[in-house]
Amino acid sequence: MAVEEEGLRVFQSVKIKIGEAKNIPPYPGPNKMRDCYCTVNLDQEEVFRTKTIEKSLCPFYGEDFYCEIPRSFRHLSFYIFDRDVFRRDSSIGKVAVKKEDLQKYHGKDHWFPLQPVCADSEVQGKVHLELRLSEVITDSGVVCHKLATRVLECQDLPIVNGQCDPYAAVSLLGLSRSEAKKTKVKRKTNNPQFDEVFFFEVTKPLSYTKRQFDVEEDDVDKLALKVDLWNASNLKFGDEFLGEVRMPLKVLGQSGVHDAWYFLQPRDNGNKSVKADELGSLRLNIVYTEDHVFPTEHYNPLRDLLLQSAHVKPVSASAAHILGEVCREKQEAAVPLVRLFLHYGKIVPFLSAIAHAEINRTQDPNTIFRGNSLTSKCIDETMKLAGMHYLRVTLKPIIDEICTDHKPCEIDPVKLKESENLDTNRENLRQYVDRIFNVITSSGVSCPTVMCDIFFSLRESAASRFQVDPDVRYTAVSSFIFLRFFAPAILSPNLFHLRPHHPDPCTSRTLTLISKTIQTLGSLAKSKSANFKESYMAAFYDYFNEQKYADAVKNFLDLISSSARWDQKSIETPIMLKEGFMIKRAQGRNRFGLKNFKKRWFRLTNHEFTYHKTKGEGALCSIPIENILAVERLEEESFKMKNMFQVIQPERALYIQANNCVEARDWIDILTKVSQCNRKRLSTYHPSAYLNGHWLCCKLSADTAPGCTPCTGGLPANIQLDVDGDRETERIYSLYSTYMSKLVKMQEACGSKSVYDGPEQEEYSTFVIDDPQETYKTLRLVISAVQTLEQQHMQYKRDKFRKTKYGSQEYPIGDQSFQCYIRQQSESSTYSI
């Protein structure tokens, strides 16, 4: 979800690898061990939770999390909790990384020391204050000065124990005074509108006849204003502290007026500092990305260059291939390139061209596509994007069964437990392998068309290059579909969204053994047993040394790489797209029923959207996908509840509250995508609820009144390929900009090759340059397009710098990122995204 900024769209995303924790302090009891899990939080809002690792003080998580960030935030935080069956889970420690510091740790494994979790330091949100110092004359003729403090509103306060009932306490502090006044409590909102004014007398010796109001330094230095935010609690422990702002009255200056937004700050309560590593540490790898995307016309020159890549002769002289040459990792280039080419329907000719070039450079058919080339990385990424539903419909049911049943499958005699039987384990494993193999080899008709087209091209190029090898047409395809698609998905189902978390060690071992066997079955190697270093695996593979397995693989590969074309495949089997607990409001199907809120298990397939009392039970309500007319956010003021959205049907709307902002966005996105092609989709909707006989947004009384607000922009109907072409081009521009020195060096290499026929200089040997003149032409055009975009970014940042005001709603006082931004503007004249 993008934030609009004066013609630009700003996207934020974060990719996190939660590795492991170490040296967690032992539990104060005889057992000492802890059951720990880790959460990821945007400020105080939890957006992800790992599985719980039991009985360990050095828990290994090995989990990946990616999300688009739909709102502004100050800290990306990680909390380690100790699970307690009988009491509330206790926090052990936290890691809080300021937004402006995320780039320090970009893409690197880093051990972060855990810091103590203190209620007084757990703050988020901002407050809008207006101060006015005025001179008044009392009835007795005495001159005094009063400070009017207006508390207007707050935004993004934390939700404490599921609720937020905030109020503000305003105090004027001095050497001998501390007056406090409170606002009214605002119920069920974390964006309260107070708009209350409090008056404080400021004692100050001024003559009655002095007209100009002048503030004396000595008096101002002795006075400060403090605003505390509290959550009114019904619990016996008292109200919870939400944050504070302190400001000396000298902020009033000569005008006597001050109007600004402030970030709430933690309270300094004199807690003793904790030594490094006293609470343990957490290993994280954080990649935070912020894309500033211009309107589409700005990207036309660079985008056109990229999309012409498939038709450039030789393809190594194309803009897309050059990007792969200059990037440090081929994966960096592959991700945005694949998404861009998929979006514009040009992925097959592009991959065919670079694959054909790579096959022609390969000397041995046994090493075809073995390296981490741009071709292999791009095909990997294409399969991940286009094949996600294919994996779900083929592998997910049996992967779920394996993870749930926990059947013993260990066949290494050394690792066998005393209670296990080797023959029983082998039979369990054989049955799993057989079932997965049969599911895969019978799924050819469900393979996505774009993957079939790519495999056909690979097969033809390989067969043409190595005409004496009859099996190369199979191995060229199997090296991707088995080695890089099915086998990794079996090994790590969480990375392919087949499971929510990394499997436990026992299940992970079972999946490893299955993945190894499936990979070997699909490889069609001449000597299968020789592929295994372990004797127990070679012995186990004897079960599958039958011609029927090789024939099944070849038939499957023939089907998915055939030149025959199918129409768009309609999968009749329901595919589970997303599920989880949320809170829904009763729809009022019973006219006299109470419209209360209840927690329900929601389930979305490509056929229907249902909710159930709990997971596994029958559906209480089923909404066919064709009956979803729109899916939109619901304004918080409707029910004083955050993260709400509405699923609009012909007769009524279903109001739902997600658990956090990321989950709400995910549900809205996927529901919108699956219903995008519905013929009766609405063009307008009501952003607020229908309550007490009228719509809260437009005040119309008829519950059938047409919407008052345009529906949000349409998205592609294809669930997999929801791609923003401008955003991907912006990312490619950023890569070119980052590796500009390599682009220049590649230009030098082209010049060197054109005029010098001798041995290649070592610094140029890393580049693939088949045609120096064509490559040089493309490089010149790429560099020109990148420099133009860079100038536009610099101009935008200069314009924004001139317009930005410190203390505004966008940049509240206390915003460290703004201060860093000011420093960058004064120290550097360049701008890189």
PDB file of C-alpha atoms in Angstrom, residues 612-812:
ATOM      1  CA  HIS A 612     -16.727 -20.940  11.225  1.00  0.00           C
ATOM      2  CA  LYS A 613     -17.064 -21.070  14.998  1.00  0.00           C
ATOM      3  CA  THR A 614     -13.609 -22.601  15.138  1.00  0.00           C
ATOM      4  CA  LYS A 615     -11.132 -24.237  12.773  1.00  0.00           C
ATOM      5  CA  GLY A 616     -12.362 -27.540  11.341  1.00  0.00           C
ATOM      6  CA  GLU A 617     -16.061 -27.007  12.099  1.00  0.00           C
ATOM      7  CA  GLY A 618     -18.787 -26.514   9.511  1.00  0.00           C
ATOM      8  CA  ALA A 619     -19.346 -23.092   7.984  1.00  0.00           C
ATOM      9  CA  LEU A 620     -21.726 -20.746   9.801  1.00  0.00           C
ATOM     10  CA  CYS A 621     -21.890 -18.528   6.740  1.00  0.00           C
ATOM     11  CA  SER A 622     -20.718 -18.938   3.144  1.00  0.00           C
ATOM     12  CA  ILE A 623     -20.321 -16.069   0.675  1.00  0.00           C
ATOM     13  CA  PRO A 624     -19.752 -17.174  -2.944  1.00  0.00           C
ATOM     14  CA  ILE A 625     -16.921 -15.223  -4.572  1.00  0.00           C
ATOM     15  CA  GLU A 626     -19.298 -13.983  -7.288  1.00  0.00           C
ATOM     16  CA  ASN A 627     -21.384 -12.272  -4.554  1.00  0.00           C
ATOM     17  CA  ILE A 628     -18.509 -10.089  -3.348  1.00  0.00           C
ATOM     18  CA  LEU A 629     -19.203  -6.677  -4.866  1.00  0.00           C
ATOM     19  CA  ALA A 630     -16.354  -4.776  -3.161  1.00  0.00           C
ATOM     20  CA  VAL A 631     -13.835  -5.077  -0.333  1.00  0.00           C
ATOM     21  CA  GLU A 632     -12.904  -1.806   1.342  1.00  0.00           C
ATOM     22  CA  ARG A 633     -11.581  -0.419   4.605  1.00  0.00           C
ATOM     23  CA  LEU A 634     -14.078   0.720   7.245  1.00  0.00           C
ATOM     24  CA  GLU A 635     -13.461   4.011   9.014  1.00  0.00           C
ATOM     25  CA  GLU A 636     -12.405   3.570  12.626  1.00  0.00           C
ATOM     26  CA  GLU A 637     -15.075   5.935  13.903  1.00  0.00           C
ATOM     27  CA  SER A 638     -17.829   3.520  12.840  1.00  0.00           C
ATOM     28  CA  PHE A 639     -17.300   1.209  15.819  1.00  0.00           C
ATOM     29  CA  LYS A 640     -14.296   2.850  17.535  1.00  0.00           C
ATOM     30  CA  MET A 641     -12.286  -0.176  16.402  1.00  0.00           C
ATOM     31  CA  LYS A 642      -9.021  -0.302  14.482  1.00  0.00           C
ATOM     32  CA  ASN A 643      -8.055  -2.459  11.441  1.00  0.00           C
ATOM     33  CA  MET A 644     -11.633  -2.968  10.224  1.00  0.00           C
ATOM     34  CA  PHE A 645     -12.758  -3.700   6.685  1.00  0.00           C
ATOM     35  CA  GLN A 646     -16.019  -4.573   4.948  1.00  0.00           C
ATOM     36  CA  VAL A 647     -16.977  -7.295   2.485  1.00  0.00           C
ATOM     37  CA  ILE A 648     -19.909  -5.816   0.546  1.00  0.00           C
ATOM     38  CA  GLN A 649     -22.584  -8.226  -0.732  1.00  0.00           C
ATOM     39  CA  PRO A 650     -25.823  -7.561  -2.645  1.00  0.00           C
ATOM     40  CA  GLU A 651     -27.983  -7.480   0.507  1.00  0.00           C
ATOM     41  CA  ARG A 652     -25.605  -6.346   3.244  1.00  0.00           C
ATOM     42  CA  ALA A 653     -21.998  -5.725   4.262  1.00  0.00           C
ATOM     43  CA  LEU A 654     -19.975  -7.998   6.523  1.00  0.00           C
ATOM     44  CA  TYR A 655     -17.840  -5.939   8.943  1.00  0.00           C
ATOM     45  CA  ILE A 656     -14.602  -7.623  10.043  1.00  0.00           C
ATOM     46  CA  GLN A 657     -11.752  -6.623  12.341  1.00  0.00           C
ATOM     47  CA  ALA A 658      -8.306  -8.065  11.567  1.00  0.00           C
ATOM     48  CA  ASN A 659      -5.666  -8.602  14.234  1.00  0.00           C
ATOM     49  CA  ASN A 660      -3.257  -5.934  12.952  1.00  0.00           C
ATOM     50  CA  CYS A 661      -2.725  -3.480  10.089  1.00  0.00           C
ATOM     51  CA  VAL A 662      -0.601  -5.865   7.990  1.00  0.00           C
ATOM     52  CA  GLU A 663      -3.153  -8.660   8.258  1.00  0.00           C
ATOM     53  CA  ALA A 664      -5.996  -6.271   7.381  1.00  0.00           C
ATOM     54  CA  ARG A 665      -4.181  -5.171   4.240  1.00  0.00           C
ATOM     55  CA  ASP A 666      -3.424  -8.795   3.256  1.00  0.00           C
ATOM     56  CA  TRP A 667      -7.081  -9.834   3.601  1.00  0.00           C
ATOM     57  CA  ILE A 668      -8.319  -6.783   1.661  1.00  0.00           C
ATOM     58  CA  ASP A 669      -5.795  -7.410  -1.122  1.00  0.00           C
ATOM     59  CA  ILE A 670      -6.521 -11.093  -1.636  1.00  0.00           C
ATOM     60  CA  LEU A 671     -10.304 -10.705  -1.337  1.00  0.00           C
ATOM     61  CA  THR A 672     -10.169  -7.879  -3.876  1.00  0.00           C
ATOM     62  CA  LYS A 673      -8.071  -9.952  -6.269  1.00  0.00           C
ATOM     63  CA  VAL A 674     -10.266 -13.067  -6.226  1.00  0.00           C
ATOM     64  CA  SER A 675     -13.426 -10.990  -6.777  1.00  0.00           C
ATOM     65  CA  GLN A 676     -11.939  -8.569  -9.305  1.00  0.00           C
ATOM     66  CA  CYS A 677     -13.652 -10.123 -12.330  1.00  0.00           C
ATOM     67  CA  ASN A 678     -17.139 -10.159 -10.821  1.00  0.00           C
ATOM     68  CA  ARG A 679     -19.508  -8.530 -13.281  1.00  0.00           C
ATOM     69  CA  LYS A 680     -21.505  -6.578 -10.706  1.00  0.00           C
ATOM     70  CA  ARG A 681     -18.576  -5.016  -8.819  1.00  0.00           C
ATOM     71  CA  LEU A 682     -19.441  -1.642  -7.316  1.00  0.00           C
ATOM     72  CA  SER A 683     -17.891   1.630  -8.398  1.00  0.00           C
ATOM     73  CA  THR A 684     -18.825   3.456  -5.157  1.00  0.00           C
ATOM     74  CA  TYR A 685     -19.189   2.420  -1.510  1.00  0.00           C
ATOM     75  CA  HIS A 686     -19.860   3.795   1.984  1.00  0.00           C
ATOM     76  CA  PRO A 687     -16.601   4.162   3.968  1.00  0.00           C
ATOM     77  CA  SER A 688     -18.526   4.203   7.283  1.00  0.00           C
ATOM     78  CA  ALA A 689     -21.130   1.849   8.731  1.00  0.00           C
ATOM     79  CA  TYR A 690     -24.919   2.030   8.593  1.00  0.00           C
ATOM     80  CA  LEU A 691     -25.939   2.663  12.226  1.00  0.00           C
ATOM     81  CA  ASN A 692     -29.009   4.045  13.972  1.00  0.00           C
ATOM     82  CA  GLY A 693     -30.970   4.412  10.748  1.00  0.00           C
ATOM     83  CA  HIS A 694     -28.411   6.256   8.612  1.00  0.00           C
ATOM     84  CA  TRP A 695     -24.975   6.000   6.990  1.00  0.00           C
ATOM     85  CA  LEU A 696     -22.384   7.706   9.217  1.00  0.00           C
ATOM     86  CA  CYS A 697     -20.444   8.980   6.205  1.00  0.00           C
ATOM     87  CA  CYS A 698     -23.106  10.706   4.089  1.00  0.00           C
ATOM     88  CA  LYS A 699     -26.024  10.719   6.594  1.00  0.00           C
ATOM     89  CA  LEU A 700     -28.432   9.164   4.052  1.00  0.00           C
ATOM     90  CA  SER A 701     -31.189   7.189   5.763  1.00  0.00           C
ATOM     91  CA  ALA A 702     -31.872   4.491   3.134  1.00  0.00           C
ATOM     92  CA  ASP A 703     -29.735   1.401   3.779  1.00  0.00           C
ATOM     93  CA  THR A 704     -29.820   0.767  -0.004  1.00  0.00           C
ATOM     94  CA  ALA A 705     -28.486   4.243  -0.870  1.00  0.00           C
ATOM     95  CA  PRO A 706     -25.644   4.117  -3.429  1.00  0.00           C
ATOM     96  CA  GLY A 707     -22.132   4.642  -2.113  1.00  0.00           C
ATOM     97  CA  CYS A 708     -20.761   8.128  -1.548  1.00  0.00           C
ATOM     98  CA  THR A 709     -17.070   7.362  -2.169  1.00  0.00           C
ATOM     99  CA  PRO A 710     -15.348   5.829  -5.242  1.00  0.00           C
ATOM    100  CA  CYS A 711     -14.066   2.291  -4.724  1.00  0.00           C
ATOM    101  CA  THR A 712     -10.305   1.899  -4.617  1.00  0.00           C
ATOM    102  CA  GLY A 713      -8.498   1.191  -7.878  1.00  0.00           C
ATOM    103  CA  GLY A 714      -8.894  -2.180  -9.541  1.00  0.00           C
ATOM    104  CA  LEU A 715      -6.209  -4.846  -9.319  1.00  0.00           C
ATOM    105  CA  PRO A 716      -5.296  -7.570 -11.789  1.00  0.00           C
ATOM    106  CA  ALA A 717      -7.532 -10.609 -11.562  1.00  0.00           C
ATOM    107  CA  ASN A 718      -4.554 -12.975 -11.562  1.00  0.00           C
ATOM    108  CA  ILE A 719      -3.792 -13.521  -7.887  1.00  0.00           C
ATOM    109  CA  GLN A 720      -0.146 -14.386  -8.497  1.00  0.00           C
ATOM    110  CA  LEU A 721       0.916 -11.580 -10.775  1.00  0.00           C
ATOM    111  CA  ASP A 722      -0.214  -8.484  -8.923  1.00  0.00           C
ATOM    112  CA  VAL A 723       2.714  -6.320  -9.994  1.00  0.00           C
ATOM    113  CA  ASP A 724       3.229  -2.555 -10.083  1.00  0.00           C
ATOM    114  CA  GLY A 725       5.285  -1.988 -13.235  1.00  0.00           C
ATOM    115  CA  ASP A 726       6.409   1.515 -12.224  1.00  0.00           C
ATOM    116  CA  ARG A 727       7.556   0.318  -8.819  1.00  0.00           C
ATOM    117  CA  GLU A 728       9.613  -2.496 -10.377  1.00  0.00           C
ATOM    118  CA  THR A 729      11.187  -0.049 -12.841  1.00  0.00           C
ATOM    119  CA  GLU A 730      12.043   2.241  -9.918  1.00  0.00           C
ATOM    120  CA  ARG A 731      13.743  -0.686  -8.172  1.00  0.00           C
ATOM    121  CA  ILE A 732      15.736  -1.458 -11.305  1.00  0.00           C
ATOM    122  CA  TYR A 733      16.745   2.206 -11.532  1.00  0.00           C
ATOM    123  CA  SER A 734      17.944   1.997  -7.902  1.00  0.00           C
ATOM    124  CA  LEU A 735      20.098  -1.040  -8.751  1.00  0.00           C
ATOM    125  CA  TYR A 736      21.629   0.680 -11.782  1.00  0.00           C
ATOM    126  CA  SER A 737      22.288   3.745  -9.633  1.00  0.00           C
ATOM    127  CA  THR A 738      23.910   1.657  -6.890  1.00  0.00           C
ATOM    128  CA  TYR A 739      26.198  -0.093  -9.369  1.00  0.00           C
ATOM    129  CA  MET A 740      26.917   2.942 -11.560  1.00  0.00           C
ATOM    130  CA  SER A 741      30.696   2.468 -11.160  1.00  0.00           C
ATOM    131  CA  LYS A 742      30.368  -1.039 -12.630  1.00  0.00           C
ATOM    132  CA  LEU A 743      28.354   0.296 -15.570  1.00  0.00           C
ATOM    133  CA  VAL A 744      31.195   2.729 -16.294  1.00  0.00           C
ATOM    134  CA  LYS A 745      33.765  -0.064 -15.951  1.00  0.00           C
ATOM    135  CA  MET A 746      31.732  -2.210 -18.350  1.00  0.00           C
ATOM    136  CA  GLN A 747      31.832   0.675 -20.841  1.00  0.00           C
ATOM    137  CA  GLU A 748      35.616   0.712 -20.489  1.00  0.00           C
ATOM    138  CA  ALA A 749      35.686  -3.059 -21.048  1.00  0.00           C
ATOM    139  CA  CYS A 750      33.694  -2.627 -24.287  1.00  0.00           C
ATOM    140  CA  GLY A 751      36.181  -0.011 -25.483  1.00  0.00           C
ATOM    141  CA  SER A 752      39.126  -2.228 -24.563  1.00  0.00           C
ATOM    142  CA  LYS A 753      37.669  -5.216 -26.448  1.00  0.00           C
ATOM    143  CA  SER A 754      36.922  -3.134 -29.537  1.00  0.00           C
ATOM    144  CA  VAL A 755      40.489  -1.877 -29.998  1.00  0.00           C
ATOM    145  CA  TYR A 756      42.590  -4.638 -28.418  1.00  0.00           C
ATOM    146  CA  ASP A 757      42.544  -8.260 -29.511  1.00  0.00           C
ATOM    147  CA  GLY A 758      45.008  -9.673 -26.981  1.00  0.00           C
ATOM    148  CA  PRO A 759      44.388 -11.336 -23.580  1.00  0.00           C
ATOM    149  CA  GLU A 760      41.524  -9.795 -21.635  1.00  0.00           C
ATOM    150  CA  GLN A 761      42.428  -7.535 -18.728  1.00  0.00           C
ATOM    151  CA  GLU A 762      41.625  -9.183 -15.384  1.00  0.00           C
ATOM    152  CA  GLU A 763      39.362  -6.356 -14.142  1.00  0.00           C
ATOM    153  CA  TYR A 764      37.136  -6.778 -17.214  1.00  0.00           C
ATOM    154  CA  SER A 765      37.060 -10.589 -17.282  1.00  0.00           C
ATOM    155  CA  THR A 766      33.970 -10.863 -15.051  1.00  0.00           C
ATOM    156  CA  PHE A 767      31.685  -9.307 -17.697  1.00  0.00           C
ATOM    157  CA  VAL A 768      30.001 -11.316 -20.460  1.00  0.00           C
ATOM    158  CA  ILE A 769      30.438  -9.140 -23.575  1.00  0.00           C
ATOM    159  CA  ASP A 770      29.707 -10.900 -26.852  1.00  0.00           C
ATOM    160  CA  ASP A 771      29.376  -7.747 -28.966  1.00  0.00           C
ATOM    161  CA  PRO A 772      31.313  -4.753 -27.563  1.00  0.00           C
ATOM    162  CA  GLN A 773      29.753  -2.180 -29.913  1.00  0.00           C
ATOM    163  CA  GLU A 774      26.119  -3.171 -29.253  1.00  0.00           C
ATOM    164  CA  THR A 775      26.783  -3.483 -25.515  1.00  0.00           C
ATOM    165  CA  TYR A 776      28.383  -0.021 -25.450  1.00  0.00           C
ATOM    166  CA  LYS A 777      25.340   1.498 -27.211  1.00  0.00           C
ATOM    167  CA  THR A 778      22.967  -0.022 -24.657  1.00  0.00           C
ATOM    168  CA  LEU A 779      25.171   1.067 -21.740  1.00  0.00           C
ATOM    169  CA  ARG A 780      25.145   4.644 -23.010  1.00  0.00           C
ATOM    170  CA  LEU A 781      21.321   4.645 -23.189  1.00  0.00           C
ATOM    171  CA  VAL A 782      20.969   3.013 -19.740  1.00  0.00           C
ATOM    172  CA  ILE A 783      23.326   5.497 -18.077  1.00  0.00           C
ATOM    173  CA  SER A 784      21.503   8.418 -19.699  1.00  0.00           C
ATOM    174  CA  ALA A 785      18.078   7.163 -18.504  1.00  0.00           C
ATOM    175  CA  VAL A 786      19.410   6.528 -14.973  1.00  0.00           C
ATOM    176  CA  GLN A 787      21.000   9.986 -14.752  1.00  0.00           C
ATOM    177  CA  THR A 788      17.733  11.622 -15.864  1.00  0.00           C
ATOM    178  CA  LEU A 789      15.788   9.788 -13.169  1.00  0.00           C
ATOM    179  CA  GLU A 790      18.444  10.672 -10.603  1.00  0.00           C
ATOM    180  CA  GLN A 791      18.074  14.360 -11.408  1.00  0.00           C
ATOM    181  CA  GLN A 792      14.283  14.088 -11.023  1.00  0.00           C
ATOM    182  CA  HIS A 793      14.696  12.445  -7.603  1.00  0.00           C
ATOM    183  CA  MET A 794      17.124  15.151  -6.499  1.00  0.00           C
ATOM    184  CA  GLN A 795      14.767  17.889  -7.646  1.00  0.00           C
ATOM    185  CA  TYR A 796      11.856  16.277  -5.812  1.00  0.00           C
ATOM    186  CA  LYS A 797      13.877  16.049  -2.602  1.00  0.00           C
ATOM    187  CA  ARG A 798      14.992  19.677  -2.864  1.00  0.00           C
ATOM    188  CA  ASP A 799      11.389  20.796  -3.380  1.00  0.00           C
ATOM    189  CA  LYS A 800      10.194  18.709  -0.475  1.00  0.00           C
ATOM    190  CA  PHE A 801      12.963  20.053   1.756  1.00  0.00           C
ATOM    191  CA  ARG A 802      11.865  23.615   1.050  1.00  0.00           C
ATOM    192  CA  LYS A 803       8.227  22.838   1.912  1.00  0.00           C
ATOM    193  CA  THR A 804       8.778  20.658   4.967  1.00  0.00           C
ATOM    194  CA  LYS A 805       8.120  22.112   8.402  1.00  0.00           C
ATOM    195  CA  TYR A 806       9.526  20.584  11.590  1.00  0.00           C
ATOM    196  CA  GLY A 807       6.640  20.184  14.010  1.00  0.00           C
ATOM    197  CA  SER A 808       4.104  19.425  11.290  1.00  0.00           C
ATOM    198  CA  GLN A 809       1.890  16.355  11.390  1.00  0.00           C
ATOM    199  CA  GLU A 810       4.229  14.651   8.912  1.00  0.00           C
ATOM    200  CA  TYR A 811       7.407  15.505  10.863  1.00  0.00           C
ATOM    201  CA  PRO A 812       6.546  15.927  14.558  1.00  0.00           C
TER     202      PRO A 812
END
